[in-house]
CSV table of C-alpha atoms and ligand atoms in Angstrom, one decimal:
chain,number,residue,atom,x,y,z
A,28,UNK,CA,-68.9,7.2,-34.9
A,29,UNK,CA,-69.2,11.1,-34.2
A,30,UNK,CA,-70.3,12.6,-37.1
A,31,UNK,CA,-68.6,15.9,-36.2
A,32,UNK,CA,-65.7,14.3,-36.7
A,33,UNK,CA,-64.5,13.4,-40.2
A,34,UNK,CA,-61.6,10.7,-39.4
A,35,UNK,CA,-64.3,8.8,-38.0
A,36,UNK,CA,-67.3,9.5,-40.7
A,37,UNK,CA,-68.0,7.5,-44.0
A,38,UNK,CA,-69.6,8.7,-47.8
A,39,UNK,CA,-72.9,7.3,-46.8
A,40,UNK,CA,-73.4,9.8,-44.1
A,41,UNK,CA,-71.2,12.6,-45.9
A,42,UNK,CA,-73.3,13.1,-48.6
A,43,UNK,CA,-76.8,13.6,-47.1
A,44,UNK,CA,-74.9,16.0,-44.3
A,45,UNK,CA,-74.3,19.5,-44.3
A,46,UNK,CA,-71.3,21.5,-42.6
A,47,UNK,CA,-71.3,25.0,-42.2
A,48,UNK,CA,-67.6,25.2,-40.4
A,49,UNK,CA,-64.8,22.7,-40.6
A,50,UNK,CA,-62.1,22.8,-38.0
A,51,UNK,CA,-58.5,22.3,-38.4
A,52,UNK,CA,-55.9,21.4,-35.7
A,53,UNK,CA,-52.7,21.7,-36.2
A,54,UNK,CA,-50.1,20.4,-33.5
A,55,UNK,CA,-46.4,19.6,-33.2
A,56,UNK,CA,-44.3,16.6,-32.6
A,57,UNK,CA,-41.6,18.1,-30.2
A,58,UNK,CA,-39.6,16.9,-26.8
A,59,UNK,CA,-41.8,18.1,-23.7
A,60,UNK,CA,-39.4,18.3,-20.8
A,61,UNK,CA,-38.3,14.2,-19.4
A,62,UNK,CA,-42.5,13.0,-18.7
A,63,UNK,CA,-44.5,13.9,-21.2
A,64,UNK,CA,-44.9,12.4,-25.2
A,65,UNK,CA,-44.1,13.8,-28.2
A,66,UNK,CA,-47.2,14.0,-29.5
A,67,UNK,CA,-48.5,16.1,-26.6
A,68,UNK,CA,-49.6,18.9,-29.0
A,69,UNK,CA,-51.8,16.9,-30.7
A,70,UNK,CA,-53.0,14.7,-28.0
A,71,UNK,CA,-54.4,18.0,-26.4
A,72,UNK,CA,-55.6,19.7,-29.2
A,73,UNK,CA,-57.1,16.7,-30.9
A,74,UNK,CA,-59.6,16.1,-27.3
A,75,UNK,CA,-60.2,20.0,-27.7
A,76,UNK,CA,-61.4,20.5,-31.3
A,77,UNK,CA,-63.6,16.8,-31.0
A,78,UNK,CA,-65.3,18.2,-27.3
A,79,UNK,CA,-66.0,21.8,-28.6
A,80,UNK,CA,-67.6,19.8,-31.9
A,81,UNK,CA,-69.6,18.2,-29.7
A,82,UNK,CA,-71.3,20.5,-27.7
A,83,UNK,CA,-72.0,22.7,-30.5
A,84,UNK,CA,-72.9,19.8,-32.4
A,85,UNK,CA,-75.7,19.6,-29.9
A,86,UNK,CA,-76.7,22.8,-29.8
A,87,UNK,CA,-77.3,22.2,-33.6
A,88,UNK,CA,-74.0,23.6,-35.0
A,89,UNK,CA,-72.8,22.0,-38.3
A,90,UNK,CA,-69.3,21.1,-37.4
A,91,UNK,CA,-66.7,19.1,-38.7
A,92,UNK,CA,-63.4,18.5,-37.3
A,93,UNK,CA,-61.0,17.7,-40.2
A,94,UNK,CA,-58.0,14.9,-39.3
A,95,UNK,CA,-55.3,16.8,-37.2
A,96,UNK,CA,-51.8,18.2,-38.4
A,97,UNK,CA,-49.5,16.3,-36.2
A,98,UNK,CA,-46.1,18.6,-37.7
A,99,UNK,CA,-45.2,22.2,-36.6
A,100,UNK,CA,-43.1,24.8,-36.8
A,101,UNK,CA,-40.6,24.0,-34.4
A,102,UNK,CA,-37.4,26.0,-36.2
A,103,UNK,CA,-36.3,26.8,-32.4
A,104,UNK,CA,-35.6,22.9,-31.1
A,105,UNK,CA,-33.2,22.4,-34.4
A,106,UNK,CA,-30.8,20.4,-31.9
A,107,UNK,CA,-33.5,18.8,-30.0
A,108,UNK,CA,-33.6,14.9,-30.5
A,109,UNK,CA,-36.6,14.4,-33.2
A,110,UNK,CA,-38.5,17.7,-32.9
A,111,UNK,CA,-40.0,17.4,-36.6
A,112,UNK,CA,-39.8,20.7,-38.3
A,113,UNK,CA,-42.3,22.4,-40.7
A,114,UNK,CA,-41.1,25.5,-41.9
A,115,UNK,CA,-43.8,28.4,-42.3
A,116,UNK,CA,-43.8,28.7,-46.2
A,117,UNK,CA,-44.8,24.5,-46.1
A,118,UNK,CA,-47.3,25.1,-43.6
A,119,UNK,CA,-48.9,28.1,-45.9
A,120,UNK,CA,-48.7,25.2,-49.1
A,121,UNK,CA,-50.6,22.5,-47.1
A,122,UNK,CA,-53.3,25.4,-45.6
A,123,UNK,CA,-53.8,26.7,-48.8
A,124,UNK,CA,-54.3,23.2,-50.6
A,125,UNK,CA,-56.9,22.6,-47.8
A,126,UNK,CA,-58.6,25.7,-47.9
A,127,UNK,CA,-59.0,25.2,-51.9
A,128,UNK,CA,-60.9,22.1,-51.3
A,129,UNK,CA,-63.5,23.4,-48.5
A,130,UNK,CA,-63.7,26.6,-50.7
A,131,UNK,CA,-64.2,24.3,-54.1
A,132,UNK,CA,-67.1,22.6,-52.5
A,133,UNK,CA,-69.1,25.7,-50.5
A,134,UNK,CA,-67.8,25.1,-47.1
A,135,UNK,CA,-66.7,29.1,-46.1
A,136,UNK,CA,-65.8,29.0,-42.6
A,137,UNK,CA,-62.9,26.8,-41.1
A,138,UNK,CA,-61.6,27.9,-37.7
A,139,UNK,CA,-57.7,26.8,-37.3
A,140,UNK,CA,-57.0,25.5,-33.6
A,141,UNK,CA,-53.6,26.2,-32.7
A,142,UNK,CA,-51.9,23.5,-30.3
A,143,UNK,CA,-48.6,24.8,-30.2
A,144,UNK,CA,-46.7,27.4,-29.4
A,145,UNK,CA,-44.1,27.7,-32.6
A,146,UNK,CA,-47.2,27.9,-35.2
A,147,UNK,CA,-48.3,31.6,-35.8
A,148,UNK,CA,-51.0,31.4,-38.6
A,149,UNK,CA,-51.9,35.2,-38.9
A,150,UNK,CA,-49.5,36.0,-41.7
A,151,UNK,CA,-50.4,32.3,-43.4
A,152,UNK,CA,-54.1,33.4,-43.3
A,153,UNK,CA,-54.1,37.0,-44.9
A,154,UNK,CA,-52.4,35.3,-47.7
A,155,UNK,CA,-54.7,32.6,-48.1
A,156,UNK,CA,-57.7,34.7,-47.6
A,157,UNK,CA,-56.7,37.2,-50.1
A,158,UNK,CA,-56.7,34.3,-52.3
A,159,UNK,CA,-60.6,33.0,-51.0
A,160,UNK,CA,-62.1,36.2,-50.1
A,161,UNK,CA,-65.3,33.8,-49.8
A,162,UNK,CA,-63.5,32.6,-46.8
A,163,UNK,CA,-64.2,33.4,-43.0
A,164,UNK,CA,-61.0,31.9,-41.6
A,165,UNK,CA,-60.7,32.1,-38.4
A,166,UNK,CA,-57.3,31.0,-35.9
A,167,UNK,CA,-57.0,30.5,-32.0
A,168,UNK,CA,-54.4,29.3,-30.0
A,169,UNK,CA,-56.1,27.1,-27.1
A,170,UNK,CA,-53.6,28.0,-24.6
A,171,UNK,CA,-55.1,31.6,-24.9
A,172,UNK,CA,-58.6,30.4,-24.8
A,173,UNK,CA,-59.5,31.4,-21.3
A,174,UNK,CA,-57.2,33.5,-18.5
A,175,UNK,CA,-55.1,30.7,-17.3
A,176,UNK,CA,-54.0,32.5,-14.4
A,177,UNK,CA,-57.6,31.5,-13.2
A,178,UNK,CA,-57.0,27.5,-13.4
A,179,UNK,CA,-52.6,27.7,-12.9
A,180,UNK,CA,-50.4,28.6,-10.3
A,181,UNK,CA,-46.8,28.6,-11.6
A,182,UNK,CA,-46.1,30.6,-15.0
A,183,UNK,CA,-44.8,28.5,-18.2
A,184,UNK,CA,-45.3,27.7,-21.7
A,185,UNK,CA,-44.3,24.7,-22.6
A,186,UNK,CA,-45.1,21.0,-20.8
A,187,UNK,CA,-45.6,23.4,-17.7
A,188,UNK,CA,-48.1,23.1,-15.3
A,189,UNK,CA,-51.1,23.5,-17.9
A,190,UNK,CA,-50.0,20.7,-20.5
A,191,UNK,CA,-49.3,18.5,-17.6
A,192,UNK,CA,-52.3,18.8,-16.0
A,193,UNK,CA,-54.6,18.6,-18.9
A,194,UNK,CA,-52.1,15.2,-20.2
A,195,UNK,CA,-53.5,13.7,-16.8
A,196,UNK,CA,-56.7,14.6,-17.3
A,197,UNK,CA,-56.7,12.9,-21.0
A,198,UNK,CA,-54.1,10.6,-21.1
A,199,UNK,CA,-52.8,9.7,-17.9
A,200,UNK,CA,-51.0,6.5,-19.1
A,201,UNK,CA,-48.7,8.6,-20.8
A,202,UNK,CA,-47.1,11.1,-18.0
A,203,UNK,CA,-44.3,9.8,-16.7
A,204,UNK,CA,-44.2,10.3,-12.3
A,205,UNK,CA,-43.9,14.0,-11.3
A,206,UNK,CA,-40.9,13.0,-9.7
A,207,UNK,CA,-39.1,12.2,-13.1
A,208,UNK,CA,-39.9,15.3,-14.7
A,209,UNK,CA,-37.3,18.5,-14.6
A,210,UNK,CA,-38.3,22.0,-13.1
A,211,UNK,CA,-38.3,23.8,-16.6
A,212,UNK,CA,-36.4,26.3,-15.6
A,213,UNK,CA,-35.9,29.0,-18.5
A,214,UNK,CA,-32.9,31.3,-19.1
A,215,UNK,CA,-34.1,34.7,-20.0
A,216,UNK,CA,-32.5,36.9,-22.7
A,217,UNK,CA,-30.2,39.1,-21.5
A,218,UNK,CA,-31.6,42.1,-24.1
A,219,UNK,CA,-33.7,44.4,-21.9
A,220,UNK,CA,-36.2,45.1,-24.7
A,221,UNK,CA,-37.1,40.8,-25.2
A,222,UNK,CA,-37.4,40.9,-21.0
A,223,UNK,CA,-39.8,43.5,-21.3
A,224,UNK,CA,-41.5,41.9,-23.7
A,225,UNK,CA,-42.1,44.7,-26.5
A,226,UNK,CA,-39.3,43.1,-28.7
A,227,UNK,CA,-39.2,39.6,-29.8
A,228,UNK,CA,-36.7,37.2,-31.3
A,229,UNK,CA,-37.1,33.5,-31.2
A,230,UNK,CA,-36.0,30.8,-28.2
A,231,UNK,CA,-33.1,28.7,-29.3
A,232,UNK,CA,-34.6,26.0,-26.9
A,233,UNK,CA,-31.1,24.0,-26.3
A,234,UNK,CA,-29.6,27.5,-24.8
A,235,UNK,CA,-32.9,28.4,-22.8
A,236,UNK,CA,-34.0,25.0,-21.6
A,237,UNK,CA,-31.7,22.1,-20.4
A,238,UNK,CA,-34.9,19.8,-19.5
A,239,UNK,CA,-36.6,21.1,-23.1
A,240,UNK,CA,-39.3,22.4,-20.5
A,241,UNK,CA,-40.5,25.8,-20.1
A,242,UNK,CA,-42.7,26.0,-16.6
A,243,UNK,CA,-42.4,24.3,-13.6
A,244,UNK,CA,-45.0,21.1,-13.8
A,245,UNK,CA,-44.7,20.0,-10.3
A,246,UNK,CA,-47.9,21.4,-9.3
A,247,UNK,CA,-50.0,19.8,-11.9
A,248,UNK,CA,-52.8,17.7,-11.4
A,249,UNK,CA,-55.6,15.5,-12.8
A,250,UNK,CA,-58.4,18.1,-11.6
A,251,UNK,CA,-56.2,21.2,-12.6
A,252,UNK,CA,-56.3,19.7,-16.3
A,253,UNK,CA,-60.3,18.9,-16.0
A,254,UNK,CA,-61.5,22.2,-14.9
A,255,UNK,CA,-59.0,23.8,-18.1
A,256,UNK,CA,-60.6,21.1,-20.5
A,257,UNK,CA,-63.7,22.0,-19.5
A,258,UNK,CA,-63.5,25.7,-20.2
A,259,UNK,CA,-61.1,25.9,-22.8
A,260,UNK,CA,-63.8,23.6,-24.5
A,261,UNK,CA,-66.4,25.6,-23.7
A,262,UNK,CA,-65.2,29.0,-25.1
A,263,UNK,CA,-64.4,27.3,-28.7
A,264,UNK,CA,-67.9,25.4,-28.5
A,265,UNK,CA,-69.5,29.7,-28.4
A,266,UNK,CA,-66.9,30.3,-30.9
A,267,UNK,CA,-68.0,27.4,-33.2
A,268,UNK,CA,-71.7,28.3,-32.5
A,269,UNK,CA,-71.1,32.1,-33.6
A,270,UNK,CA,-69.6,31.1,-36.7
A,271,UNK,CA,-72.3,28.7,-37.6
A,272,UNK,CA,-75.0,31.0,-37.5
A,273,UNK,CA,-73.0,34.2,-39.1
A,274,UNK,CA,-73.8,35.5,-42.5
A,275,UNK,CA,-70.2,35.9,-43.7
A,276,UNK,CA,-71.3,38.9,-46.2
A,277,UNK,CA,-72.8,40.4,-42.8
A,278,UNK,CA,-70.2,39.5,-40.2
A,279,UNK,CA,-69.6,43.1,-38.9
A,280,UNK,CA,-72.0,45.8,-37.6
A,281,UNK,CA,-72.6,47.6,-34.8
B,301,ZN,ZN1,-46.9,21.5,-25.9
């Protein structure tokens, strides 16, 4: 049993324990191009959130990672076989149901870890917050943890090289051979202002993406996905350790 993790912790060891920040994952279940699962979303982000508890478990952090989300918003694959959709407005209903409870019981910090790339939780937490203005809620997405440049050489978002490479680091039983996987090649809008990047309108995946992909994975590997895991995990243990010792009445200054 780790006891920074709630799936796996009982009453009898609840009640005597104390936890200063609970953490949330919240994944997708979504086609990632022809080798990797379903559940690749919260496969990763399930390892990440229980290996940044531990290590600022042990450098005395009172953490709790709460069961994982395994739905997300995933409006963009409607014709995809099986990519379950959450729509944003049921995503704000189960956060704010969750956040009741920690906020009912004195637990004001919960850090939201973002596994995939469809879930935007900045607009869900200013309502929530203005709701629990006890709360310090706090949201990441892991895949902007650390400069990935630094660990990746081909550019992608989606069961690219990164997720590839971390899935055979974690899970390696459930990658299908390189060889079967497509290049996920993506189409680019043909509006000059989404190219450049200052405008945005959502992917309609089955007119971007004929693999579902988005990156090329060929260059993935086991050690790629290690060294990532490693500081990825890292950066949210400081992050979990900072929150644990803030005052939230007293979390700015100069
Ligand atoms: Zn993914």
């Amino acid at each position: 049993m780790r006891p920074y993790v709630l799936a796996e912790s009982n009453w009898k060891t609840i009640k005597e324990q104390k936890t200063e920040v609970a953490v949330l994952t919240w994944g997708a279940t979504e086609a990632h191009n022809y080798h990797l699962p379903y559940a690749t979303d919260n496969y990763q982000i399930e390892a990440i959130a229980a290996e940044a508890a531990k290590k600022a478990w042990n450098a005395g952090a009172k953490v709790l990672v709460l069961p994982n989300i395994p739905f997300g918003v995933n409006t963009g694959q409607a014709d995809v076989d099986l990519c379950i959709n959450l729509y944003p407005t049921t995503q704000l209903a189960i956060l704010n149901d969750i956040v009741e409870v920690l906020n009912r019981q004195g637990i004001h910090k919960l850090l939201l870890l973002n596994g995939h790339g469809g879930n935007n939780f900045k607009a869900l937490l200013r309502e929530v917050g203005a709701r629990y203005p006890k709360m310090l809620l706090i949201t990441t997405n892991f895949f902007q943890a650390v400069d990935r440049k630094q660990y990746f050489e081909e550019a992608g978002d989606h069961a690219d090289e990164m997720e590839t490479s971390l899935m055979l680091h974690l899970i390696p039983d459930l990658v299908l051979p390189l060889e079967e996987a497509g290049n996920g090649e993506e189409k680019k809008s043909r509006l000059t202002a989404i190219k450049e990047g200052w405008a945005w309108s959502e992917r309609k995946w089955h007119m971007v993406s004929a693999d579902t992909g988005i990156g090329n994975p060929k260059k993935a590997s086991e050690e790629k996905g290690k060294k990532f895991f490693e500081a990825v995990t890292r950066q949210v243990a400081n992050l979990l350790l900072d929150m644990d010792k803030i005052e939230n009445i007293d979390r700015y200054g100069n």
